[in-house]
Short mmCIF file of C-alpha atoms and ligand atoms in Angstrom, two decimals:
data_model
loop_
_atom_site.label_atom_id
_atom_site.label_comp_id
_atom_site.label_asym_id
_atom_site.label_seq_id
_atom_site.Cartn_x
_atom_site.Cartn_y
_atom_site.Cartn_z
CA UNK A 7 48.13 8.76 121.29
CA UNK A 8 51.44 10.35 120.39
CA UNK A 9 49.68 12.12 117.56
CA UNK A 10 46.88 12.99 119.62
CA UNK A 11 49.28 14.45 122.37
CA UNK A 12 51.09 16.35 119.20
CA UNK A 13 47.80 17.96 118.20
CA UNK A 14 46.95 18.83 121.73
CA UNK A 15 50.34 20.58 122.59
CA UNK A 16 53.56 20.04 121.07
CA UNK A 17 55.40 20.31 124.62
CA UNK A 18 52.98 17.51 125.84
CA UNK A 19 54.04 15.16 123.00
CA UNK A 20 57.73 16.03 123.57
CA UNK A 21 57.53 15.38 127.47
CA UNK A 22 55.74 12.05 127.10
CA UNK A 23 57.24 10.79 123.64
CA UNK A 24 60.78 12.02 123.70
CA UNK A 25 61.46 12.47 127.54
CA UNK A 26 59.19 9.76 128.31
CA UNK A 27 57.61 11.29 131.26
CA UNK A 28 54.05 10.11 132.00
CA UNK A 29 51.96 10.93 134.77
CA UNK A 30 48.94 8.82 135.79
CA UNK A 31 46.44 11.13 137.31
CA UNK A 32 42.70 10.54 138.11
CA UNK A 33 41.82 11.71 134.39
CA UNK A 34 44.31 9.25 132.88
CA UNK A 35 42.98 6.17 134.95
CA UNK A 36 39.47 7.28 134.22
CA UNK A 37 40.42 7.22 130.42
CA UNK A 38 42.21 3.64 131.07
CA UNK A 39 38.97 2.36 132.65
CA UNK A 40 36.80 3.57 129.74
CA UNK A 41 38.85 1.87 127.38
CA UNK A 42 38.86 -1.19 129.34
CA UNK A 43 35.18 -1.05 129.55
CA UNK A 44 34.82 -0.65 125.70
CA UNK A 45 37.44 -3.40 125.10
CA UNK A 46 34.70 -6.11 125.48
CA UNK A 47 34.04 -9.25 123.28
CA UNK A 48 34.28 -9.17 119.52
CA UNK A 49 31.27 -9.82 117.38
CA UNK A 50 30.89 -10.55 113.65
CA UNK A 51 30.59 -6.86 112.67
CA UNK A 52 32.78 -5.39 115.37
CA UNK A 53 36.43 -6.10 116.52
CA UNK A 54 37.49 -4.32 119.73
CA UNK A 55 40.93 -3.17 120.93
CA UNK A 56 42.59 -4.02 117.51
CA UNK A 57 46.43 -3.46 117.09
CA UNK A 58 47.67 -2.15 113.92
CA UNK A 59 50.91 -1.20 112.33
CA UNK A 60 52.12 0.52 108.88
CA UNK A 61 55.64 0.69 107.93
CA UNK A 62 54.59 2.89 105.23
CA UNK A 63 53.29 5.52 107.46
CA UNK A 64 55.86 4.69 110.39
CA UNK A 65 53.07 4.42 112.90
CA UNK A 66 51.25 1.85 115.13
CA UNK A 67 48.46 2.15 117.37
CA UNK A 68 45.68 0.24 119.05
CA UNK A 69 42.16 1.31 117.74
CA UNK A 70 39.19 1.03 120.30
CA UNK A 71 36.94 -0.68 117.83
CA UNK A 72 36.42 -1.02 114.12
CA UNK A 73 32.94 -1.87 113.17
CA UNK A 74 31.20 -2.85 109.87
CA UNK A 75 28.51 -0.44 108.87
CA UNK A 76 26.72 -0.72 105.38
CA UNK A 77 29.37 -3.13 104.00
CA UNK A 78 32.33 -0.94 105.15
CA UNK A 79 34.65 -1.04 107.94
CA UNK A 80 34.79 2.32 110.44
CA UNK A 81 37.54 3.00 112.79
CA UNK A 82 36.11 4.12 116.43
CA UNK A 83 37.67 5.93 118.95
CA UNK A 84 36.13 6.50 122.51
CA UNK A 85 36.71 9.64 124.45
CA UNK A 86 35.46 10.52 128.14
CA UNK A 87 35.09 14.33 127.33
CA UNK A 88 32.57 16.30 125.39
CA UNK A 89 32.46 16.90 121.65
CA UNK A 90 33.39 19.88 119.68
CA UNK A 91 30.42 21.52 117.79
CA UNK A 92 30.34 22.53 114.11
CA UNK A 93 28.36 25.67 112.99
CA UNK A 94 25.19 23.79 112.14
CA UNK A 95 25.35 22.45 115.74
CA UNK A 96 26.37 18.82 114.59
CA UNK A 97 29.02 17.12 116.72
CA UNK A 98 32.66 17.84 115.52
CA UNK A 99 35.81 15.78 116.70
CA UNK A 100 38.55 18.14 118.27
CA UNK A 101 41.61 18.40 116.07
CA UNK A 102 43.64 16.10 118.14
CA UNK A 103 40.94 13.38 118.32
CA UNK A 104 40.73 13.94 114.45
CA UNK A 105 44.21 13.06 113.85
CA UNK A 106 44.21 10.21 115.93
CA UNK A 107 41.05 8.74 114.38
CA UNK A 108 42.61 9.32 110.87
CA UNK A 109 45.54 7.31 111.84
CA UNK A 110 43.48 4.44 113.07
CA UNK A 111 41.35 4.61 109.60
CA UNK A 112 44.70 4.66 107.40
CA UNK A 113 46.18 1.81 109.46
CA UNK A 114 42.90 -0.04 109.07
CA UNK A 115 43.03 0.61 105.32
CA UNK A 116 46.47 -0.91 104.85
CA UNK A 117 45.62 -3.96 106.97
CA UNK A 118 42.13 -4.63 105.17
CA UNK A 119 43.62 -3.57 101.60
CA UNK A 120 40.32 -1.77 101.31
CA UNK A 121 39.09 1.68 101.78
CA UNK A 122 38.08 3.09 104.84
CA UNK A 123 36.14 6.24 104.05
CA UNK A 124 35.19 7.11 107.70
CA UNK A 125 36.31 7.33 111.38
CA UNK A 126 34.31 7.99 114.34
CA UNK A 127 34.72 9.60 117.67
CA UNK A 128 32.52 8.67 120.36
CA UNK A 129 32.25 11.39 123.13
CA UNK A 130 30.92 9.98 126.44
CA UNK A 131 30.61 13.08 128.38
CA UNK A 132 27.64 14.39 126.11
CA UNK A 133 26.80 11.12 124.34
CA UNK A 134 27.54 12.45 120.77
CA UNK A 135 29.49 10.73 117.88
CA UNK A 136 31.47 13.00 115.32
CA UNK A 137 32.40 11.61 112.25
CA UNK A 138 35.68 12.08 110.62
CA UNK A 139 35.94 11.87 106.81
CA UNK A 140 39.18 10.26 105.55
CA UNK A 141 39.71 12.09 102.07
CA UNK A 142 42.89 13.55 100.73
CA UNK A 143 42.89 16.53 103.01
CA UNK A 144 42.79 14.13 105.91
CA UNK A 145 45.79 12.26 104.60
CA UNK A 146 47.87 15.41 104.08
CA UNK A 147 46.95 16.41 107.49
CA UNK A 148 48.16 13.12 108.91
CA UNK A 149 51.24 13.18 106.79
CA UNK A 150 52.06 16.82 108.22
CA UNK A 151 51.62 15.49 111.78
CA UNK A 152 53.78 12.71 111.63
CA UNK A 153 56.63 14.67 109.95
CA UNK A 154 56.18 17.27 112.63
CA UNK A 155 56.58 14.49 115.44
CA UNK A 156 59.73 13.26 113.72
CA UNK A 157 61.03 16.82 113.62
CA UNK A 158 60.21 17.36 117.47
CA UNK A 159 61.73 13.80 118.14
CA UNK A 160 65.11 14.72 116.65
CA UNK A 161 65.39 18.06 118.60
CA UNK A 162 66.86 18.46 122.07
CA UNK A 163 64.97 21.44 123.09
CA UNK A 164 61.39 21.17 124.80
CA UNK A 165 58.92 23.11 122.62
CA UNK A 166 57.62 26.14 124.40
CA UNK A 167 54.35 25.78 126.57
CA UNK A 168 51.15 26.27 124.50
CA UNK A 169 49.60 29.64 123.89
CA UNK A 170 46.17 28.03 124.68
CA UNK A 171 46.29 28.54 128.39
CA UNK A 172 42.74 26.59 128.89
CA UNK A 173 44.39 23.32 127.88
CA UNK A 174 46.90 23.18 130.89
CA UNK A 175 44.36 22.69 133.70
CA UNK A 176 43.44 19.61 132.02
CA UNK A 177 46.81 18.28 131.27
CA UNK A 178 48.19 15.42 133.36
CA UNK A 179 51.75 16.49 132.65
CA UNK A 180 51.13 20.21 134.10
CA UNK A 181 52.88 19.49 137.51
CA UNK A 182 55.69 18.51 135.46
CA UNK A 183 55.71 21.24 132.70
CA UNK A 184 54.94 24.10 135.13
CA UNK A 185 53.34 26.12 132.18
CA UNK A 186 52.14 28.94 134.59
CA UNK A 187 55.42 29.31 136.29
CA UNK A 188 57.25 29.51 132.87
CA UNK A 189 54.54 32.03 131.53
CA UNK A 190 55.14 34.07 134.67
CA UNK A 191 58.94 34.13 134.17
CA UNK A 192 58.58 35.26 130.92
CA UNK A 193 55.92 37.92 131.31
CA UNK A 194 56.62 41.35 133.07
CA UNK A 195 53.34 41.35 134.56
CA UNK A 196 54.13 40.50 138.39
CA UNK A 197 50.89 41.93 139.82
CA UNK A 198 49.09 38.77 140.30
CA UNK A 199 50.17 35.18 141.07
CA UNK A 200 49.61 32.63 138.39
CA UNK A 201 46.50 30.26 138.74
CA UNK A 202 47.54 27.10 140.70
CA UNK A 203 48.56 24.16 138.63
CA UNK A 204 51.49 22.70 140.54
CA UNK A 205 49.89 20.68 143.25
CA UNK A 206 49.80 21.90 146.87
CA UNK A 207 49.99 18.28 148.52
CA UNK A 208 51.75 15.09 147.71
CA UNK A 209 49.04 12.50 146.88
CA UNK A 210 50.88 9.63 148.07
CA UNK A 211 52.94 8.64 151.13
CA UNK A 212 56.49 7.74 152.18
CA UNK A 213 56.94 4.20 154.01
CA UNK A 214 59.64 4.39 156.76
CA UNK A 215 60.43 0.74 157.88
CA UNK A 216 62.67 1.09 160.86
CA UNK A 217 61.98 -2.12 162.82
CA UNK A 218 65.17 -4.57 162.32
CA UNK A 219 63.08 -7.75 161.85
CA UNK A 220 60.39 -6.07 159.47
CA UNK A 221 59.94 -7.87 156.15
CA UNK A 222 58.42 -5.99 152.95
CA UNK A 223 56.76 -8.16 150.55
CA UNK A 224 54.39 -7.95 147.75
CA UNK A 225 50.77 -9.18 147.76
CA UNK A 226 49.00 -8.22 144.15
CA UNK A 227 49.50 -4.64 143.72
CA UNK A 228 50.31 -3.73 147.14
CA UNK A 229 53.21 -3.91 149.46
CA UNK A 230 53.11 -5.69 152.88
CA UNK A 231 55.22 -4.75 155.70
CA UNK A 232 55.33 -7.35 158.50
CA UNK A 233 57.00 -6.74 161.79
CA UNK A 234 56.61 -8.46 165.33
CA UNK A 235 53.96 -6.34 166.41
CA UNK A 236 51.84 -5.49 163.29
CA UNK A 237 51.13 -6.25 159.64
CA UNK A 238 50.13 -3.71 157.17
CA UNK A 239 49.19 -3.94 153.42
CA UNK A 240 49.35 -0.52 151.35
CA UNK A 241 48.34 -0.32 147.83
CA UNK A 242 51.37 0.69 145.44
CA UNK A 243 49.38 3.56 144.13
CA UNK A 244 49.53 5.22 147.54
CA UNK A 245 53.16 5.07 147.95
CA UNK A 246 55.83 7.67 146.67
CA UNK A 247 58.89 6.27 148.30
CA UNK A 248 60.28 3.39 150.59
CA UNK A 249 62.86 4.00 153.24
CA UNK A 250 64.32 1.23 154.77
CA UNK A 251 66.45 2.24 158.05
CA UNK A 252 68.76 -0.57 159.08
CA UNK A 253 68.13 -4.28 158.69
CA UNK A 254 64.62 -4.82 157.40
CA UNK A 255 64.34 -7.24 154.62
CA UNK A 256 62.63 -6.50 151.28
CA UNK A 257 61.72 -9.34 148.64
CA UNK A 258 62.64 -9.41 144.96
CA UNK A 259 58.59 -9.33 144.09
CA UNK A 260 58.31 -6.09 146.28
CA UNK A 261 61.47 -4.39 144.48
CA UNK A 262 59.99 -5.47 141.25
CA UNK A 263 56.60 -3.99 142.04
CA UNK A 264 58.23 -0.68 143.25
CA UNK A 265 60.40 -0.18 140.31
CA UNK A 266 57.85 -1.00 137.52
CA UNK A 267 55.73 1.99 139.63
CA UNK A 268 58.77 4.26 139.65
CA UNK A 269 58.67 4.07 143.39
CA UNK A 270 62.21 4.44 144.62
CA UNK A 271 63.59 2.46 147.51
CA UNK A 272 66.42 4.05 149.81
CA UNK A 273 68.46 2.08 152.34
CA UNK A 274 70.08 3.91 155.16
CA UNK A 275 72.22 2.65 158.09
CA UNK A 276 70.52 2.52 161.49
CA UNK A 277 72.66 5.52 162.25
CA UNK A 278 70.96 7.28 159.36
CA UNK A 279 73.71 7.46 156.85
CA UNK A 280 72.47 7.07 153.32
CA UNK A 281 73.66 4.07 151.56
CA UNK A 282 71.85 3.28 148.40
CA UNK A 283 68.87 3.78 146.42
CA UNK A 284 67.01 2.28 143.26
CA UNK A 285 66.55 4.58 140.55
CA UNK A 286 65.14 4.57 137.06
CA UNK A 287 67.23 4.51 133.94
CA UNK A 288 66.74 7.95 133.40
CA UNK A 289 65.58 10.11 130.21
CA UNK A 290 68.48 10.39 127.65
CA UNK A 291 67.38 13.51 126.01
CA UNK A 292 66.74 15.25 129.52
CA UNK A 293 70.04 14.19 130.66
CA UNK A 294 72.00 15.42 127.75
CA UNK A 295 70.67 18.81 128.15
CA UNK A 296 71.89 18.58 131.98
CA UNK A 297 75.38 17.26 131.04
CA UNK A 298 75.73 20.22 128.46
CA UNK A 299 74.65 22.57 130.70
CA UNK A 300 76.63 21.61 133.78
CA UNK A 301 79.90 21.18 131.95
CA UNK A 302 79.56 25.04 131.25
CA UNK A 303 81.72 26.92 133.87
CA UNK A 304 79.67 30.11 133.75
CA UNK A 305 76.51 28.16 134.18
CA UNK A 306 77.97 26.49 137.30
CA UNK A 307 79.23 29.39 139.00
CA UNK A 308 75.96 31.23 138.39
CA UNK A 309 73.72 28.54 139.88
CA UNK A 310 76.12 27.91 142.71
CA UNK A 311 76.03 31.77 143.67
CA UNK A 312 72.14 31.65 143.68
CA UNK A 313 72.46 28.70 145.64
CA UNK A 314 74.57 29.82 148.44
CA UNK A 315 73.13 33.17 148.50
CA UNK A 316 69.73 31.67 149.36
CA UNK A 317 71.37 29.17 151.95
CA UNK A 318 73.18 32.02 153.63
CA UNK A 319 70.10 34.31 153.74
CA UNK A 320 68.12 31.70 155.13
CA UNK A 321 70.47 30.95 157.89
CA UNK A 322 70.88 34.49 158.78
CA UNK A 323 66.98 35.01 158.74
CA UNK A 324 66.72 32.14 161.01
CA UNK A 325 68.99 33.46 163.61
CA UNK A 326 67.40 36.81 163.36
CA UNK A 327 63.98 35.35 163.85
CA UNK A 328 64.88 33.05 166.71
CA UNK A 329 66.40 35.94 168.42
CA UNK A 330 63.90 38.74 168.03
CA UNK A 331 62.47 40.23 171.12
CA UNK A 332 65.03 38.37 173.07
CA UNK A 333 67.89 40.96 173.77
CA UNK A 334 70.14 38.66 175.69
CA UNK A 335 70.18 36.08 172.94
CA UNK A 336 70.56 38.64 170.09
CA UNK A 337 73.67 40.36 171.92
CA UNK A 338 75.22 36.60 172.23
CA UNK A 339 74.55 36.03 168.43
CA UNK A 340 75.95 39.64 167.51
CA UNK A 341 79.31 38.32 166.01
CA UNK A 342 77.89 35.61 164.11
CA UNK A 343 75.14 37.88 162.61
CA UNK A 344 77.83 40.22 161.70
CA UNK A 345 79.98 37.38 159.93
CA UNK A 346 77.08 35.96 158.25
CA UNK A 347 76.10 39.02 156.83
CA UNK A 348 79.73 39.80 155.58
CA UNK A 349 79.78 36.38 153.79
CA UNK A 350 76.38 37.17 152.32
CA UNK A 351 77.36 40.50 151.02
CA UNK A 352 80.48 38.77 149.45
CA UNK A 353 78.82 36.10 147.52
CA UNK A 354 77.56 38.20 144.70
CA UNK A 355 81.06 39.13 143.65
CA UNK A 356 82.89 35.74 143.74
CA UNK A 357 84.36 34.48 140.53
CA UNK A 358 84.97 30.72 141.28
CA UNK A 359 83.39 28.01 143.08
CA UNK A 360 86.36 27.68 145.42
CA UNK A 361 85.84 31.36 146.58
CA UNK A 362 82.38 30.64 147.21
CA UNK A 363 83.22 27.73 149.41
CA UNK A 364 85.28 29.95 151.36
CA UNK A 365 82.01 32.38 152.14
CA UNK A 366 80.12 29.35 152.55
CA UNK A 367 82.37 27.97 155.27
CA UNK A 368 82.65 31.65 157.04
CA UNK A 369 78.88 31.77 157.25
CA UNK A 370 78.39 27.84 158.45
CA UNK A 371 80.93 28.42 161.16
CA UNK A 372 79.24 31.73 162.46
CA UNK A 373 75.89 30.01 162.15
CA UNK A 374 76.72 26.87 163.93
CA UNK A 375 78.57 28.99 166.46
CA UNK A 376 74.99 30.79 167.15
CA UNK A 377 72.80 27.64 167.50
CA UNK A 378 73.58 26.94 171.05
CA UNK A 379 72.57 30.46 171.95
CA UNK A 380 69.21 30.01 170.36
CA UNK A 381 68.50 27.04 172.31
CA UNK A 382 66.31 27.78 175.37
CA UNK A 383 67.89 27.91 178.83
CA UNK A 384 65.88 25.05 179.78
CA UNK A 385 67.33 22.69 177.35
CA UNK A 386 69.83 20.16 178.88
CA UNK A 387 73.43 21.37 178.01
CA UNK A 388 74.05 17.70 177.00
CA UNK A 389 71.66 18.31 174.27
CA UNK A 390 73.46 21.29 172.91
CA UNK A 391 75.87 21.21 170.34
CA UNK A 392 79.82 21.73 170.64
CA UNK A 393 80.59 22.49 167.36
CA UNK A 394 79.69 20.33 164.16
CA UNK A 395 80.97 16.80 164.24
CA UNK A 396 79.78 14.40 161.58
CA UNK A 397 81.62 11.02 161.22
CA UNK A 398 80.97 9.97 163.97
CA UNK A 399 78.79 12.64 165.70
CA UNK A 400 80.32 13.26 168.84
CA UNK A 401 77.37 14.80 170.90
CA UNK A 402 73.52 14.22 170.75
CA UNK A 403 72.73 17.52 168.96
CA UNK A 404 75.07 16.28 166.11
CA UNK A 405 73.55 12.76 165.86
CA UNK A 406 70.12 14.16 165.55
CA UNK A 407 71.35 16.78 163.01
CA UNK A 408 73.14 14.16 160.84
CA UNK A 409 70.10 11.72 160.79
CA UNK A 410 67.83 14.51 159.86
CA UNK A 411 70.20 15.58 157.11
CA UNK A 412 69.88 11.87 155.77
CA UNK A 413 66.12 12.21 155.73
CA UNK A 414 66.65 15.66 153.73
CA UNK A 415 68.89 13.83 151.42
CA UNK A 416 66.61 10.76 150.74
CA UNK A 417 63.66 13.59 149.89
CA UNK A 418 65.97 15.79 147.73
CA UNK A 419 67.21 12.32 145.84
CA UNK A 420 63.63 11.21 145.26
CA UNK A 421 62.82 14.44 143.91
CA UNK A 422 65.69 14.57 141.44
CA UNK A 423 64.74 11.24 140.39
CA UNK A 424 61.19 12.10 139.76
CA UNK A 425 62.03 15.02 137.68
CA UNK A 426 64.39 12.69 135.67
CA UNK A 427 67.75 14.32 136.27
CA UNK A 428 71.24 12.62 136.80
CA UNK A 429 71.77 12.84 140.55
CA UNK A 430 75.59 12.43 139.92
CA UNK A 431 75.95 15.27 138.15
CA UNK A 432 75.69 18.63 139.86
CA UNK A 433 77.25 22.19 139.69
CA UNK A 434 78.90 22.80 143.07
CA UNK A 435 79.82 19.97 145.14
CA UNK A 436 82.44 17.53 144.03
CA UNK A 437 81.77 13.61 143.98
CA UNK A 438 83.24 12.51 147.10
CA UNK A 439 80.96 10.01 149.02
CA UNK A 440 77.99 7.87 148.45
CA UNK A 441 75.56 11.04 148.05
CA UNK A 442 75.34 12.35 144.87
CA UNK A 443 76.63 15.80 143.72
CA UNK A 444 73.43 17.14 142.71
CA UNK A 445 71.52 16.15 145.52
CA UNK A 446 74.14 17.61 147.94
CA UNK A 447 73.79 20.98 145.93
CA UNK A 448 70.04 21.03 146.36
CA UNK A 449 70.20 19.97 149.93
CA UNK A 450 71.81 23.30 150.68
CA UNK A 451 68.62 24.95 150.17
CA UNK A 452 66.72 22.83 152.66
CA UNK A 453 68.82 21.91 155.50
CA UNK A 454 67.70 24.94 157.57
CA UNK A 455 63.95 24.93 156.94
CA UNK A 456 63.30 21.21 156.84
CA UNK A 457 65.69 19.95 159.64
CA UNK A 458 67.56 22.45 161.66
CA UNK A 459 64.63 24.48 162.46
CA UNK A 460 62.33 22.11 163.52
CA UNK A 461 64.82 20.19 165.35
CA UNK A 462 65.80 23.36 167.36
CA UNK A 463 62.04 23.74 168.01
CA UNK A 464 61.52 20.35 169.20
CA UNK A 465 64.61 20.59 171.38
CA UNK A 466 63.20 23.98 172.89
CA UNK A 467 59.96 22.25 173.42
CA UNK A 468 61.58 19.46 175.53
CA UNK A 469 60.68 16.69 173.03
CA UNK A 470 63.96 14.75 173.15
CA UNK A 471 65.03 12.52 176.04
CA UNK A 472 68.94 12.26 176.65
CA UNK A 473 68.51 8.72 178.03
CA UNK A 474 65.89 6.99 175.69
CA UNK A 475 66.67 8.73 172.29
CA UNK A 476 70.27 8.44 172.35
CA UNK A 477 72.79 5.65 172.43
CA UNK A 478 76.48 6.21 173.21
CA UNK A 479 79.79 4.33 172.96
CA UNK A 480 83.08 5.91 173.40
CA UNK A 481 82.83 9.21 171.77
CA UNK A 482 80.41 8.35 169.14
CA UNK A 483 76.62 9.17 169.80
CA UNK A 484 73.84 8.05 167.61
CA UNK A 485 70.11 8.00 167.87
CA UNK A 486 68.22 4.85 169.41
CA UNK A 487 65.30 3.26 167.90
CA UNK A 488 62.93 5.61 170.00
CA UNK A 489 64.99 8.78 168.69
CA UNK A 490 64.94 7.59 165.21
CA UNK A 491 61.21 7.22 165.25
CA UNK A 492 61.06 10.74 166.93
CA UNK A 493 63.33 12.22 164.12
CA UNK A 494 61.23 10.54 161.36
CA UNK A 495 58.00 12.13 162.92
CA UNK A 496 59.32 15.52 163.30
CA UNK A 497 60.71 15.43 159.62
CA UNK A 498 57.50 13.93 158.07
CA UNK A 499 55.35 16.45 160.02
CA UNK A 500 57.63 19.20 158.86
CA UNK A 501 57.57 18.37 155.12
CA UNK A 502 53.66 18.47 155.34
CA UNK A 503 53.60 22.04 156.42
CA UNK A 504 53.01 24.56 153.96
CA UNK A 505 54.91 27.41 152.70
CA UNK A 506 54.27 30.21 150.30
CA UNK A 507 56.83 29.74 147.70
CA UNK A 508 58.14 33.33 146.66
CA UNK A 509 58.22 32.48 142.98
CA UNK A 510 54.57 31.33 142.13
CA UNK A 511 53.12 32.93 145.34
CA UNK A 512 51.15 29.77 146.18
CA UNK A 513 51.14 27.89 149.53
CA UNK A 514 52.34 24.11 149.06
CA UNK A 515 53.82 21.59 151.31
CA UNK A 516 57.56 21.60 151.83
CA UNK A 517 57.84 18.15 150.21
CA UNK A 518 56.39 19.81 147.11
CA UNK A 519 58.58 22.80 147.31
CA UNK A 520 61.75 20.41 146.92
CA UNK A 521 60.30 19.07 143.60
CA UNK A 522 59.56 22.49 142.49
CA UNK A 523 62.77 23.68 143.05
CA UNK A 524 64.40 20.74 141.02
CA UNK A 525 61.90 21.35 138.38
CA UNK A 526 62.77 25.38 138.22
CA UNK A 527 66.61 24.37 138.37
CA UNK A 528 66.12 22.34 135.13
CA UNK A 529 64.51 25.43 133.48
CA UNK A 530 67.88 27.20 134.16
CA UNK A 531 69.22 25.34 131.31
CA UNK A 532 65.68 24.99 129.29
CA UNK A 533 65.45 28.70 128.18
CA UNK A 534 64.08 30.23 131.54
CA UNK A 535 66.64 31.65 133.86
CA UNK A 536 66.70 33.37 137.20
CA UNK A 537 64.03 31.07 138.45
CA UNK A 538 65.94 28.64 140.75
CA UNK A 539 66.72 29.11 144.54
CA UNK A 540 64.20 31.38 145.56
CA UNK A 541 63.30 29.47 148.41
CA UNK A 542 64.32 31.11 151.67
CA UNK A 543 62.83 32.12 155.00
CA UNK A 544 60.88 35.32 154.91
S1 SF4 B 619 50.90 21.75 130.87
FE1 SF4 B 619 50.18 23.13 129.22
S2 SF4 B 619 52.06 23.65 128.19
FE2 SF4 B 619 52.40 22.01 129.49
S3 SF4 B 619 52.30 19.97 128.20
FE3 SF4 B 619 50.36 20.32 129.18
S4 SF4 B 619 49.16 21.50 127.52
FE4 SF4 B 619 51.36 21.79 127.09
#
């Protein structure tokens, strides 16, 4: 299968076999089903699903079937798609299928110690069988493919995207590889957006468990969530992440199921503070590249400047948008707007992350001073912020703000893990708390659009109730269970909203945009620069 990937596209081979990124989409499941269907009972003249290995060739694999025809054994490979066609109209195996079939034939030959002169590829979509001759040319082609695979495996760089663009829409790794985005970045033709390959929507859901006595367990390939009032069963294929808020319990079996399917689990305190998460072991080559790049001071500064410029510009645009057509509000925000603009103008010229922190702080101070002005007059003054307070939040606004930031943090962390980067290794924030620096870095792009804007919108709509949504003790305010539920609903609704990403010109859910930005960040040290941090308000 690795040789098949290699012949289809070298980048696909590298992503799957070296970086160990595998995406099971509908086509992959359909292919697996086909192989299960053909892996039936063995007969005298046929053996199915046979594992073969050769030290001499340095390969192993599982042939779909080997059959005896006219006293000779033949290796069979089954494919869902259609065959290629020779000039005379006879069915022809595609090159990637041909190499895979040759590999099974030589493995079989060695196993049986007798010549296997032919392999066959059965194409189910057009019901044709292509024959592959196992001659000296076939052996040479196989040798060359194995050598190429070894060379790629020893390298640290991802091969470029394939020149044959037709292959990408059928490739299960397209949402990871982002071929069109990469071609766009390399091309000077900005006239039209590339075709959409990165999906607009998430195809799975996040499970939030907020009720204290809930129990999360496992039943077959599903998670069960039992609370006092209801019981739910959700197939693991439908889940992208589990967030446990507070004291719900989860069984070892459920943790094992989630881990085996790369579904991360996050634990947050009832107050929304991030505690910890499960994460996969990581992909070594990918992380080596990340470490090497993010220890380069010029790279760190370049990325930090792009990030903070995007953050401040988004803050500025939000205030301008919220005060548009409202002269009184705009007047009240004039000083803040001026200060944010001057910080924004300075960011491009800074020469260290420390100076950048200073301008970011200047903009943040001005921005937070403007937020009470853009909350409507009807909003209860006790729901308006009195400055920024974090640990502990000292007013209702800050309590809601901090809780939402934890939800943003969990979303960014799971995107970082999904992409395969090391969350602890960032380029701007210093390691200080349980939060990972790279996650804190990336959150700067999303705090305003994913939480501050919907929070302020919901306050202006009168969606929050001071009595039922908040609990207070001394000078510490936090969200009540109802308040937490409300925050989660607002956040989940927000990340399902679509936004046209400036880079590829396509609308996609905010949750997808977070992952897209993480992937674009990785491209900054994979040969395509200037693509990260284009996310900002229009
Ligand atoms: S999306 Fe295209 S370039 Fe990327 S791995 Fe797949 S076939 Fe290769």
